[in-house]
Structures are given as C-alpha cells and as structure tokens.
Short mmCIF file of C-alpha atoms in Angstrom, two decimals:
data_model
loop_
_atom_site.label_atom_id
_atom_site.label_comp_id
_atom_site.label_asym_id
_atom_site.label_seq_id
_atom_site.Cartn_x
_atom_site.Cartn_y
_atom_site.Cartn_z
CA MET A 227 234.87 -89.90 18.11
CA PRO A 228 233.41 -87.14 20.28
CA ASP A 229 235.23 -83.79 20.36
CA VAL A 230 235.78 -83.74 23.87
CA ALA A 231 239.28 -82.02 23.60
CA LEU A 232 237.70 -78.98 22.10
CA ARG A 233 234.66 -78.58 24.17
CA PRO A 234 236.32 -76.30 26.70
CA ALA A 235 238.34 -74.34 23.82
CA ARG A 236 234.98 -73.46 21.42
CA ASN A 237 231.66 -73.60 22.26
CA ASP A 238 229.00 -74.19 19.68
CA SER A 239 228.31 -70.69 19.15
CA GLU A 240 232.06 -70.43 18.34
CA LEU A 241 231.92 -73.31 15.98
CA VAL A 242 229.17 -72.07 14.07
CA SER A 243 231.01 -68.56 13.57
CA ALA A 244 234.01 -70.36 12.07
CA MET A 245 231.55 -72.48 10.02
CA ALA A 246 230.48 -69.09 8.92
CA ALA A 247 233.97 -68.28 7.91
CA GLY A 248 234.77 -71.44 6.09
CA ASP A 249 236.57 -73.33 8.46
CA GLU A 250 236.22 -77.07 7.90
CA ARG A 251 237.95 -78.13 11.13
CA ALA A 252 234.97 -76.23 12.97
CA ALA A 253 232.53 -78.03 10.69
CA ALA A 254 234.20 -81.72 11.45
CA ALA A 255 234.23 -80.55 15.20
CA PHE A 256 230.48 -79.81 15.27
CA TYR A 257 229.68 -82.54 13.66
CA ASP A 258 231.31 -84.99 16.19
CA ARG A 259 230.01 -83.14 19.02
CA HIS A 260 226.11 -82.99 17.88
CA ALA A 261 225.83 -86.11 15.22
CA SER A 262 224.63 -88.78 17.50
CA THR A 263 222.12 -86.58 19.16
CA ALA A 264 220.79 -85.51 15.65
CA MET A 265 220.99 -89.49 14.61
CA ALA A 266 218.55 -90.19 17.42
CA ILE A 267 216.37 -87.62 16.82
CA ALA A 268 216.02 -88.54 12.99
CA PHE A 269 215.89 -92.44 13.67
CA ARG A 270 213.02 -91.70 16.53
CA LEU A 271 210.83 -90.13 13.80
CA LEU A 272 211.80 -92.45 10.87
CA ARG A 273 212.47 -95.47 12.18
CA GLU A 274 214.93 -96.54 9.44
CA ARG A 275 218.90 -96.43 10.10
CA VAL A 276 219.42 -95.22 6.64
CA ASP A 277 216.55 -92.74 6.29
CA ALA A 278 217.72 -91.10 9.50
CA GLU A 279 221.43 -90.63 7.99
CA ALA A 280 220.24 -89.22 4.79
CA VAL A 281 218.43 -86.76 7.30
CA VAL A 282 221.56 -86.02 9.29
CA LEU A 283 223.75 -85.35 6.56
CA GLU A 284 221.13 -82.90 4.83
CA ALA A 285 220.98 -81.08 8.34
CA PHE A 286 224.57 -80.67 8.67
CA MET A 287 224.83 -79.58 5.13
CA GLN A 288 222.28 -77.28 5.91
CA THR A 289 224.07 -75.61 8.91
CA TRP A 290 227.10 -75.41 6.92
CA ARG A 291 225.42 -73.50 4.18
CA ASP A 292 223.29 -71.17 6.66
CA ALA A 293 226.09 -70.80 9.43
CA ALA A 294 226.09 -67.15 8.84
CA ARG A 295 222.47 -66.79 9.54
CA PHE A 296 222.68 -68.41 12.83
CA ASP A 297 221.28 -65.87 15.64
CA ALA A 298 222.69 -66.87 19.01
CA SER A 299 220.60 -64.83 20.47
CA ARG A 300 217.37 -66.81 19.53
CA GLY A 301 218.45 -69.86 21.08
CA SER A 302 221.43 -72.55 21.05
CA ALA A 303 223.62 -74.10 18.02
CA VAL A 304 222.25 -77.20 18.80
CA GLY A 305 218.75 -76.43 19.21
CA TRP A 306 219.02 -75.01 15.83
CA LEU A 307 220.53 -78.07 14.54
CA LEU A 308 218.20 -80.18 16.03
CA THR A 309 215.31 -78.40 14.60
CA ILE A 310 216.49 -78.49 11.25
CA THR A 311 216.80 -82.16 12.08
CA ARG A 312 213.38 -82.58 12.81
CA THR A 313 212.11 -80.50 10.18
CA ARG A 314 214.06 -82.58 7.40
CA ALA A 315 212.52 -85.93 9.04
CA LEU A 316 209.29 -84.79 9.11
CA ASP A 317 209.52 -83.65 5.41
CA HIS A 318 211.23 -87.14 4.86
CA LEU A 319 208.10 -88.71 6.51
CA ARG A 320 205.58 -86.64 4.57
CA ALA A 321 207.13 -87.06 1.46
CA SER A 322 207.39 -90.93 1.63
CA GLY A 323 203.51 -91.01 2.60
CA ARG A 324 204.64 -92.66 6.06
CA GLU A 325 203.54 -90.05 8.10
CA SER A 326 200.17 -91.57 9.24
CA ARG A 327 201.94 -94.52 10.71
CA ARG A 328 203.92 -92.16 13.29
CA THR A 329 203.63 -93.53 16.70
CA ALA A 330 205.31 -92.72 20.05
CA THR A 331 207.65 -94.62 21.92
CA SER A 332 208.41 -93.59 25.38
CA LEU A 333 212.39 -93.06 26.92
CA ASP A 334 212.09 -96.36 28.58
CA ASP A 335 211.76 -98.13 25.18
CA VAL A 336 214.54 -96.43 23.87
CA ALA A 337 216.79 -97.30 26.40
CA SER A 338 216.50 -101.41 25.73
CA ASP A 339 216.66 -102.29 22.16
CA GLN A 340 218.10 -100.89 18.90
CA LEU A 341 219.12 -97.46 20.36
CA ALA A 342 222.43 -98.44 22.17
CA ALA A 343 223.23 -95.87 24.96
CA PRO A 344 225.61 -93.18 24.03
CA GLU A 345 229.27 -94.02 23.22
CA ARG A 346 231.81 -93.18 25.54
CA SER A 347 233.56 -90.37 25.10
CA GLY A 348 236.73 -91.68 26.63
CA HIS A 349 236.70 -88.47 28.72
CA PRO A 350 235.83 -90.05 32.42
CA GLY A 351 234.23 -86.94 33.82
CA TYR A 352 232.09 -86.26 30.54
CA ASP A 353 230.82 -89.81 30.44
CA THR A 354 229.77 -89.50 34.35
CA GLU A 355 228.20 -86.34 33.57
CA GLN A 356 226.24 -87.70 30.70
CA ALA A 357 225.31 -90.78 32.90
CA GLU A 358 223.98 -88.34 35.54
CA GLN A 359 222.19 -86.47 32.83
CA ARG A 360 220.59 -89.71 31.58
CA ARG A 361 219.35 -90.49 35.19
CA ALA A 362 217.99 -87.02 35.72
CA VAL A 363 215.96 -87.21 32.54
CA ALA A 364 214.44 -90.38 33.13
CA SER A 365 213.59 -89.58 36.62
CA ALA A 366 212.08 -86.25 35.42
CA MET A 367 209.83 -88.14 32.81
CA ARG A 368 208.63 -90.40 35.48
CA THR A 369 207.80 -87.81 37.60
CA LEU A 370 205.11 -86.24 35.19
CA PRO A 371 201.78 -87.04 35.43
CA ASP A 372 200.85 -89.92 32.51
CA LYS A 373 198.66 -87.57 30.66
CA GLN A 374 201.53 -84.93 30.42
CA ARG A 375 204.01 -87.73 29.53
CA VAL A 376 202.16 -89.15 26.79
CA VAL A 377 201.56 -85.58 25.12
CA ILE A 378 205.50 -85.23 25.48
CA GLU A 379 206.15 -88.41 23.78
CA LEU A 380 203.78 -87.87 21.07
CA ALA A 381 205.16 -84.09 19.95
CA TYR A 382 208.75 -85.23 20.62
CA PHE A 383 209.16 -88.55 19.98
CA ALA A 384 206.35 -89.11 17.37
CA GLY A 385 206.72 -85.36 16.07
CA LEU A 386 202.86 -84.67 16.01
CA SER A 387 201.46 -81.19 16.50
CA GLN A 388 199.22 -80.03 19.42
CA SER A 389 196.37 -80.44 16.84
CA GLU A 390 197.27 -84.02 16.16
CA ILE A 391 197.63 -85.06 19.56
CA ALA A 392 194.56 -83.70 20.34
CA GLU A 393 192.68 -85.57 17.33
CA ARG A 394 194.61 -88.53 18.02
CA LEU A 395 193.72 -88.68 21.69
CA ALA A 396 190.18 -87.36 21.16
CA GLU A 397 190.93 -84.42 23.94
CA PRO A 398 190.08 -80.86 23.34
CA LEU A 399 193.06 -79.03 21.71
CA GLY A 400 193.19 -76.56 24.47
CA THR A 401 193.50 -79.51 27.20
CA ILE A 402 196.73 -80.64 25.21
CA LYS A 403 198.26 -77.28 24.92
CA THR A 404 197.96 -76.83 28.88
CA ARG A 405 199.42 -80.40 29.32
CA VAL A 406 202.44 -79.72 26.99
CA ARG A 407 202.86 -76.24 28.66
CA LEU A 408 203.12 -77.78 32.16
CA ALA A 409 204.87 -80.67 31.27
CA MET A 410 207.42 -78.95 29.62
CA MET A 411 207.82 -76.40 32.40
CA ARG A 412 208.14 -79.12 34.73
CA LEU A 413 211.15 -80.87 32.64
CA ARG A 414 212.56 -77.26 32.36
CA ASP A 415 212.80 -76.94 36.31
CA ALA A 416 213.86 -80.38 36.77
CA LEU A 417 216.71 -80.26 33.92
CA ARG A 418 217.78 -76.83 34.25
CA PRO A 419 221.24 -77.60 35.53
CA PHE A 420 221.92 -79.90 32.32
CA ALA A 421 220.08 -77.59 30.23
CA ALA A 422 222.57 -74.95 30.91
CA GLU A 423 225.50 -77.18 30.05
CA SER A 424 224.23 -78.33 26.83
CA GLY A 425 223.11 -74.72 25.52
CA SER A 426 226.65 -73.55 25.18
CA MET B 199 200.36 -57.90 12.65
CA SER B 200 200.14 -61.20 14.66
CA ASP B 201 196.71 -62.95 15.51
CA PHE B 202 198.31 -63.85 18.64
CA SER B 203 198.34 -62.09 21.79
CA ARG B 204 201.38 -61.36 23.43
CA ASP B 205 200.62 -63.74 26.49
CA GLU B 206 199.48 -66.43 23.55
CA LEU B 207 202.78 -66.26 22.12
CA LEU B 208 204.90 -66.93 25.46
CA ASP B 209 201.97 -69.66 26.16
CA LEU B 210 203.36 -71.41 23.02
CA ALA B 211 206.87 -71.22 23.28
CA ALA B 212 206.84 -74.87 24.87
CA ALA B 213 205.07 -76.43 21.98
CA TYR B 214 207.11 -74.16 19.62
CA ALA B 215 210.46 -76.02 21.02
CA LEU B 216 209.13 -79.11 20.86
CA GLY B 217 208.03 -78.52 17.40
CA ALA B 218 204.44 -78.94 18.29
CA THR B 219 202.73 -75.76 17.09
CA SER B 220 200.67 -75.30 13.78
CA PRO B 221 201.95 -73.65 10.80
CA SER B 222 200.11 -70.33 11.69
CA GLU B 223 201.45 -70.31 15.29
CA THR B 224 204.99 -71.11 14.06
CA ALA B 225 204.75 -68.23 11.87
CA ALA B 226 203.47 -65.84 14.42
CA ILE B 227 206.20 -66.75 16.92
CA GLU B 228 208.88 -66.58 14.33
CA ALA B 229 207.55 -63.51 13.01
CA SER B 230 207.51 -61.83 17.08
CA LEU B 231 210.66 -63.04 17.75
CA PRO B 232 213.06 -60.26 16.55
CA THR B 233 210.91 -57.72 18.63
CA MET B 234 210.42 -60.07 21.57
CA PRO B 235 213.25 -60.79 23.60
CA ASP B 236 211.45 -62.43 26.53
CA LEU B 237 209.74 -64.85 24.04
CA ALA B 238 213.20 -65.62 22.52
CA ALA B 239 214.73 -66.38 25.97
CA GLU B 240 211.46 -68.88 26.86
CA ILE B 241 212.27 -70.71 23.66
CA SER B 242 215.63 -71.05 24.09
CA ALA B 243 215.05 -72.64 27.57
CA TYR B 244 212.41 -74.76 26.47
CA THR B 245 214.67 -75.68 23.75
CA ASP B 246 217.73 -76.79 26.05
CA VAL B 247 215.10 -79.33 27.30
CA THR B 248 214.40 -80.68 24.08
CA VAL B 249 217.94 -80.76 23.61
CA THR B 250 218.93 -82.44 26.71
CA LEU B 251 215.84 -85.07 25.74
CA ALA B 252 217.40 -86.03 22.83
CA GLN B 253 220.79 -86.53 24.15
CA GLN B 254 219.68 -89.28 26.11
CA GLN B 255 219.49 -91.76 22.80
CA ALA B 256 222.55 -90.74 21.23
CA MET B 257 223.22 -92.97 18.36
CA ALA B 258 225.77 -92.69 16.13
CA PRO B 259 225.82 -92.58 12.60
CA SER B 260 227.92 -94.73 10.35
CA PRO B 261 231.21 -93.45 9.44
CA ASP B 262 230.06 -92.85 5.64
CA VAL B 263 228.04 -89.93 7.22
CA ARG B 264 230.82 -88.00 8.15
CA ALA B 265 232.96 -88.94 5.18
CA ALA B 266 230.28 -87.44 2.84
CA PHE B 267 229.42 -84.44 5.03
CA LEU B 268 233.34 -83.58 5.06
CA ASP B 269 233.31 -84.25 1.30
CA GLY B 270 230.26 -81.86 0.92
CA VAL B 271 232.04 -79.12 2.74
CA GLY B 272 235.16 -79.48 0.87
CA ALA B 273 233.29 -79.48 -2.39
CA SER B 274 231.06 -76.24 -1.30
CA LYS B 275 234.28 -74.52 -0.48
CA ARG B 276 235.95 -75.26 -3.69
CA ARG B 277 232.99 -74.10 -5.71
CA SER B 278 233.05 -70.92 -3.43
CA PRO B 279 236.73 -70.32 -3.10
CA THR B 280 236.48 -66.41 -1.98
CA ARG B 281 234.75 -67.50 1.06
CA THR B 282 237.86 -67.60 3.23
CA PRO B 283 239.79 -64.98 1.97
CA ALA B 284 236.74 -62.71 2.23
CA ILE B 285 236.87 -63.30 5.89
CA ALA B 286 240.43 -62.78 5.89
CA ALA B 287 240.26 -59.30 4.45
CA ARG B 288 237.34 -58.57 6.47
CA SER B 289 240.08 -58.83 9.85
CA ARG B 290 242.88 -56.68 7.85
CA TRP B 291 240.90 -53.87 6.37
CA PRO B 292 240.01 -52.71 9.98
CA LEU B 293 243.64 -52.25 10.53
CA ALA B 294 244.26 -50.76 7.69
CA LEU B 295 241.87 -48.32 7.84
CA VAL B 296 243.04 -47.29 11.42
CA SER B 297 246.08 -46.24 10.36
CA VAL B 298 244.58 -43.86 7.31
CA GLY B 299 242.58 -42.56 10.21
CA LEU B 300 245.79 -41.63 12.04
CA ALA B 301 246.95 -39.63 9.06
CA ALA B 302 243.56 -38.08 7.88
CA SER B 303 240.31 -38.36 10.03
CA LEU B 304 237.89 -40.58 11.33
CA VAL B 305 235.32 -39.53 9.26
CA VAL B 306 236.87 -40.57 6.48
CA ALA B 307 238.02 -43.97 8.19
CA VAL B 308 234.40 -44.69 8.97
CA ARG B 309 233.05 -43.96 5.46
CA TYR B 310 235.97 -46.34 4.01
CA ALA B 311 234.62 -48.97 6.88
CA SER B 312 231.17 -48.56 5.70
CA GLN B 313 232.30 -48.84 1.96
CA VAL B 314 234.09 -52.30 2.98
CA SER B 315 231.40 -53.34 4.73
CA ARG B 316 228.82 -52.89 1.97
CA LEU B 317 231.60 -54.09 -0.58
CA GLU B 318 231.86 -57.33 1.88
CA GLY B 319 228.07 -57.79 1.83
CA ASP B 320 228.30 -57.52 -1.90
CA VAL B 321 230.73 -60.29 -2.21
CA ALA B 322 228.97 -62.55 0.26
CA ALA B 323 225.43 -62.24 -1.62
CA ARG B 324 227.28 -63.06 -4.89
CA GLU B 325 228.77 -66.21 -3.11
CA ARG B 326 225.46 -67.17 -1.90
CA ALA B 327 224.21 -66.84 -5.44
CA LEU B 328 226.97 -68.87 -6.88
CA ALA B 329 226.42 -71.51 -4.45
CA GLY B 330 222.81 -71.63 -4.94
CA ALA B 331 223.54 -71.69 -8.75
CA SER B 332 225.83 -74.48 -8.36
CA ALA B 333 223.66 -76.79 -6.37
CA GLU B 334 220.75 -75.77 -8.71
CA ALA B 335 222.68 -77.10 -11.51
CA GLU B 336 223.90 -79.71 -9.70
CA LYS B 337 220.26 -80.76 -9.03
CA ARG B 338 219.24 -80.40 -12.74
CA HIS B 339 222.34 -82.41 -14.19
CA HIS B 340 221.21 -85.49 -11.40
CA GLN B 341 217.39 -84.98 -12.88
CA LEU B 342 218.54 -85.10 -16.30
CA ASN B 343 220.56 -88.19 -15.80
CA LEU B 344 217.63 -89.69 -14.17
CA ILE B 345 215.68 -89.33 -17.45
CA LEU B 346 218.33 -90.00 -19.93
CA GLU B 347 219.55 -93.23 -18.14
CA GLY B 348 216.10 -94.39 -17.53
CA GLU B 349 215.97 -95.50 -21.58
CA LYS B 350 213.63 -98.42 -21.87
CA ASP B 351 212.76 -98.30 -18.16
CA LEU B 352 211.82 -94.81 -18.51
CA VAL B 353 207.74 -94.08 -18.52
CA VAL B 354 206.42 -90.63 -19.29
CA VAL B 355 202.89 -90.06 -17.79
CA HIS B 356 200.76 -86.76 -18.59
CA LEU B 357 198.49 -85.70 -16.31
CA LYS B 358 195.81 -83.48 -17.71
CA ALA B 359 192.92 -81.41 -16.03
CA ALA B 360 189.48 -81.28 -17.48
CA ASP B 361 190.76 -78.20 -19.30
CA THR B 362 193.25 -79.64 -21.59
CA THR B 363 194.13 -76.66 -23.60
CA ALA B 364 194.69 -74.01 -20.74
CA GLY B 365 194.39 -76.08 -17.31
CA PRO B 366 197.27 -77.32 -15.10
CA GLY B 367 199.20 -80.33 -15.87
CA VAL B 368 201.98 -82.69 -14.68
CA GLN B 369 204.72 -84.28 -16.37
CA LEU B 370 205.94 -87.38 -14.73
CA PHE B 371 209.19 -89.36 -15.50
CA TRP B 372 209.22 -92.55 -13.53
CA ASN B 373 212.55 -94.30 -14.14
CA GLN B 374 211.22 -97.94 -12.89
CA LYS B 375 214.63 -99.62 -13.00
CA GLN B 376 216.18 -97.12 -10.56
CA ARG B 377 212.62 -96.70 -8.51
CA LEU B 378 213.04 -92.61 -9.08
CA ALA B 379 210.62 -90.15 -10.46
CA ILE B 380 210.72 -86.50 -11.20
CA GLY B 381 207.50 -84.86 -11.74
CA HIS B 382 206.89 -81.29 -13.33
CA ALA B 383 203.94 -79.37 -12.66
CA PHE B 384 202.69 -76.08 -14.74
CA ARG B 385 199.92 -73.86 -14.76
CA LEU B 386 199.04 -75.08 -11.37
CA LYS B 387 198.52 -72.49 -8.79
CA PRO B 388 199.89 -72.77 -5.34
CA ALA B 389 197.63 -74.75 -3.03
CA PRO B 390 195.67 -72.60 -0.64
CA THR B 391 197.19 -71.65 2.99
CA GLY B 392 197.47 -75.15 4.83
CA ARG B 393 196.82 -77.37 1.69
CA ALA B 394 199.29 -79.25 -0.88
CA TYR B 395 198.88 -80.94 -3.61
CA GLN B 396 199.26 -85.01 -3.36
CA VAL B 397 200.16 -87.65 -5.97
CA TRP B 398 198.65 -91.03 -6.26
CA PHE B 399 199.51 -93.98 -7.81
CA VAL B 400 196.21 -96.33 -8.52
CA VAL B 401 197.19 -99.81 -8.25
CA SER B 402 194.19 -102.33 -8.51
CA GLY B 403 191.69 -99.48 -8.40
CA LYS B 404 192.90 -98.11 -4.99
CA PRO B 405 195.16 -95.14 -4.74
CA PHE B 406 198.45 -95.21 -2.68
CA GLY B 407 199.82 -91.39 -1.83
CA VAL B 408 203.44 -91.14 -3.34
CA LYS B 409 204.13 -87.31 -2.96
CA VAL B 410 203.01 -84.23 -1.38
CA PHE B 411 204.30 -80.97 -3.25
CA ASN B 412 202.99 -77.87 -3.68
CA SER B 413 203.63 -75.26 -6.85
CA ASP B 414 205.74 -72.06 -6.77
CA PRO B 415 203.46 -68.79 -7.55
CA ASP B 416 204.94 -68.93 -11.18
CA GLY B 417 202.58 -71.92 -11.32
CA HIS B 418 205.63 -74.46 -11.91
CA ALA B 419 207.13 -77.17 -9.76
CA LEU B 420 209.68 -79.57 -10.10
CA PHE B 421 209.45 -82.43 -7.45
CA GLU B 422 211.34 -85.67 -6.67
CA ASP B 423 211.92 -88.24 -3.68
CA PHE B 424 208.76 -90.15 -4.63
CA ALA B 425 207.70 -93.03 -2.22
CA LEU B 426 207.43 -95.52 -5.43
CA PRO B 427 206.22 -99.05 -5.14
CA ALA B 428 208.99 -101.95 -5.13
CA VAL B 429 207.15 -103.37 -8.16
CA PRO B 430 206.31 -100.99 -10.85
CA ASP B 431 203.70 -103.61 -12.61
CA GLY B 432 200.01 -102.85 -11.57
CA VAL B 433 199.96 -99.07 -11.47
CA THR B 434 197.49 -98.21 -14.04
CA GLU B 435 196.42 -94.42 -12.95
CA VAL B 436 198.02 -91.58 -11.50
CA LEU B 437 196.00 -88.83 -9.82
CA VAL B 438 196.32 -85.47 -8.05
CA THR B 439 194.19 -84.28 -5.33
CA GLU B 440 194.17 -80.90 -2.71
CA GLU B 441 195.01 -82.56 0.51
CA PRO B 442 195.89 -80.74 3.65
CA SER B 443 199.74 -79.52 3.73
CA THR B 444 200.75 -82.59 5.65
CA GLY B 445 199.39 -85.15 3.06
CA SER B 446 196.69 -87.52 3.72
CA PRO B 447 196.66 -91.44 4.06
CA GLN B 448 193.50 -91.71 1.74
CA PRO B 449 192.18 -89.18 -0.62
CA THR B 450 189.85 -86.49 1.01
CA SER B 451 188.79 -84.72 -2.30
CA ALA B 452 188.14 -85.59 -5.73
CA PRO B 453 191.07 -85.56 -8.26
CA PHE B 454 191.58 -83.07 -10.46
CA MET B 455 194.24 -84.24 -12.51
CA GLY B 456 195.29 -87.63 -13.75
CA GLY B 457 196.68 -89.87 -16.41
CA ARG B 458 196.99 -93.19 -17.63
CA VAL B 459 199.86 -95.24 -17.09
CA SER B 460 201.11 -96.79 -20.43
CA ALA B 461 202.64 -100.50 -20.28
CA ASN B 462 206.25 -100.24 -21.83
#
C-alpha cells in the first residue's frame, strides 16, 4: 500500500538517510512509495513481468546497500532509484541478448493494456493530484513535435542511446542530440510544477 | 581532464537524465559533477522530468517482491549487526564530548571528535568489507551448488584460444536441467574501452549470443546469467568473440576462442 501517511513526515532524502542508518521501516516506506514507478521503468524495458520484478528487487537492494553514498545535492532520491533500475534493466537486456529487439511504445499505448492505471492510494487528494499529473504529462507529450516525441520515446521507453537512435532513424547524431535537448526543455517547462513535487 | 567543454557538458544534461549518453559522455559528466554545481542542478531538473514520466505508468510488483526486499534488508542487517549501534554511538559521542570540553578545552574536544569520526569511518569500512565478503561467499556458495547439483546434467566445455598453453581460456559449467551456467575466464585481458566479450552457442551452424562479459584487470572473470536455450540438444560448439560493450545480435569479429560440446 502506498505510504501516503509518511509523505508529509519524511521526504525521500530523509528516508534514504534513515536507510543508511539501518532503518528497515524507512526501507519499507521508500519501497512502498516508489516500487510501482520502478516497476514501470523495468517493465517498459524488459516486457517480462518476472524479469522486471527481479530488476526492481535488485534495484531496491542496491539502494539499501548504497544508501550512505546517496548525495542529495546531485539529484532526487527517486531519480537515483530510477537510474539504478534502468541501468539494471539494460544490463539484464544485454545479458539475455534481447537488446536488439528493443522498441519504443508511447504513453498512449501504455495507458491502454497491460499497464493498468496507477493504483489508488486511498487518499483522495493524492489521487486527484496524480490524475492531474497524468493529464499534464499526456498533454506535454502531445505538444511535442513528432520528431522530438519519437526520440524521447526511443531514449526513455526503449532505452536507446542517442547514437543508437541516430542509427535507427538514419539521422545525424547532432540532429538527434538537438531534438533530445529541445524536447526535454519543453517537457521540463511543462512539468515543472509536478517535477518539483516528485523531487522531494 | 575532460574532453568535453563546459557548454558541451551542460548540453548533455538532458540526455544524461534520460540515460541516453554514450559511456564516454556519461563518464565525463560524472567526473565533472563534483565541480559543476550548475551541471548537477540541470541534471536534477531533467531527472525530475524523467521521474514524472515514469510515474504515469505506475505498475505494482507482486507482493512477493516487497517481502523479498524486506527479507534481504533484514538479512543484511543480521550480517552486519553493528550498523545501527554504530549510528547510535555517533549521536551519543558528541554530547559526551561537550561535557568533557566544559571541563577541559575545546581543542581537546575537537581532537576527540576527530578520533571518533575516524574510528567510525574505520568501523563503517569494516562493515562494508564484511557485507561484501558475505555477499561474495553467498554467491560462491550458489555457484558451487549449481555445479555440484548438476550431476549427470552438468556439461563442462573448455574453450581454448590458438595458443593453448599460454593463451586465454574459459571453463563453462552448464547445468542443462536447471538451465543455468557459470563461466570462468582466465588469462583473458580486459577488452578495449567500449568493447566486451560475447559468448555464442552454435546450433545447426548458427551462432546465438548467450552472454556478454568482460574480464577483470587480473585477466579473470566469473560470469553467469546466461540466456540459455530451452532445449539443450543441438548445441555443438561454444565460441567467444570481441564485440561492442552492449553485445551484438550477430558476431562482428572472428571467434578467438572456442570449444566443442560433448554429448552426455
């Protein structure tokens, strides 16, 4: 169950600090708060539920082991967790030789089938906020020019590097880099209010 | 010294947050983070975007994953029982030192605080070493079981290079029943930057990539998590080539090491 009760009490950085001190309850709270997001990343890349769950477990174990090394000045705790998750998932893909089959799907695809809408927290205010955030993200993605949206989908949802995207789209690397940067700037501006909340 | 200018690094912040930078770009950014707070801030802002994107697809793992995580957390604490007391001690010591300081001098207190801090660092380092050793022992135990429990289902393939005396080699232990394998490479120098080694199973004359790995600076590597075929029959040969670090769907260089698979 999502750890709604702890949200105002301990932010992510405080939870990670507590984990570094050996606080198992903090580990459980951190897991409850972000496991579903980590699972989404892992599943998006691996397309196998069992593999994705293994990656999520590995990623959270790594956050537990490395909690003392987390540096909040370099980014949010959830960003750190998702980077670990993504790296582990890509390692898994490479190890299984499935990397060449990576394809991107869009957020529109995601909403429909196997990825159910996020579970309700039981907290009406939080659920409303999440619904509003989902609408904002969908809207922000729709406002991107097609070519920019494609590079974001290939990078984030298929895990391709800029070089791999350039190769796949048969476009110059410099062009891809520019599209990535412009798309991310637009998304950053559009999602700034929500990003500030998730980066606690 | 970074090969990237300050502006180039800042331009890469968005791609870094997306995980879309090349290994050299990633390394350059991470090396610069401690000295470029503006770069760290840029990356942090873009990372918030990627987090927000991910949150749109939240998908609960099964409850077993949570249970396994908490079991793992509990187990690691039991292996390292001094972790919490060490933290508790950290919070008590400064108070004690303040009292001492009242009676003696601030200089003495600072000196003690420094010693305490250093001792805590030593304890933390020993705890990390112990946790690492425990994890390594568990891993070796698992690997040994994999081999011992293979019995008649265990296939051992010896991969050799042209120089069979002083050249590199790989011992592959393949538990066909459990579809698990462990490889041990020796005298194999690490692949050049951006490259790695890839293991191929040859079935009906066609190679199938089953593992990408690299060796340690001492020339050894112990690797598992192979992508093994569901049916072990038909694998006649195991080969190793040098490939890009992410692996390749097909061999792009000639095999430099190989071994035949003997039927059980």
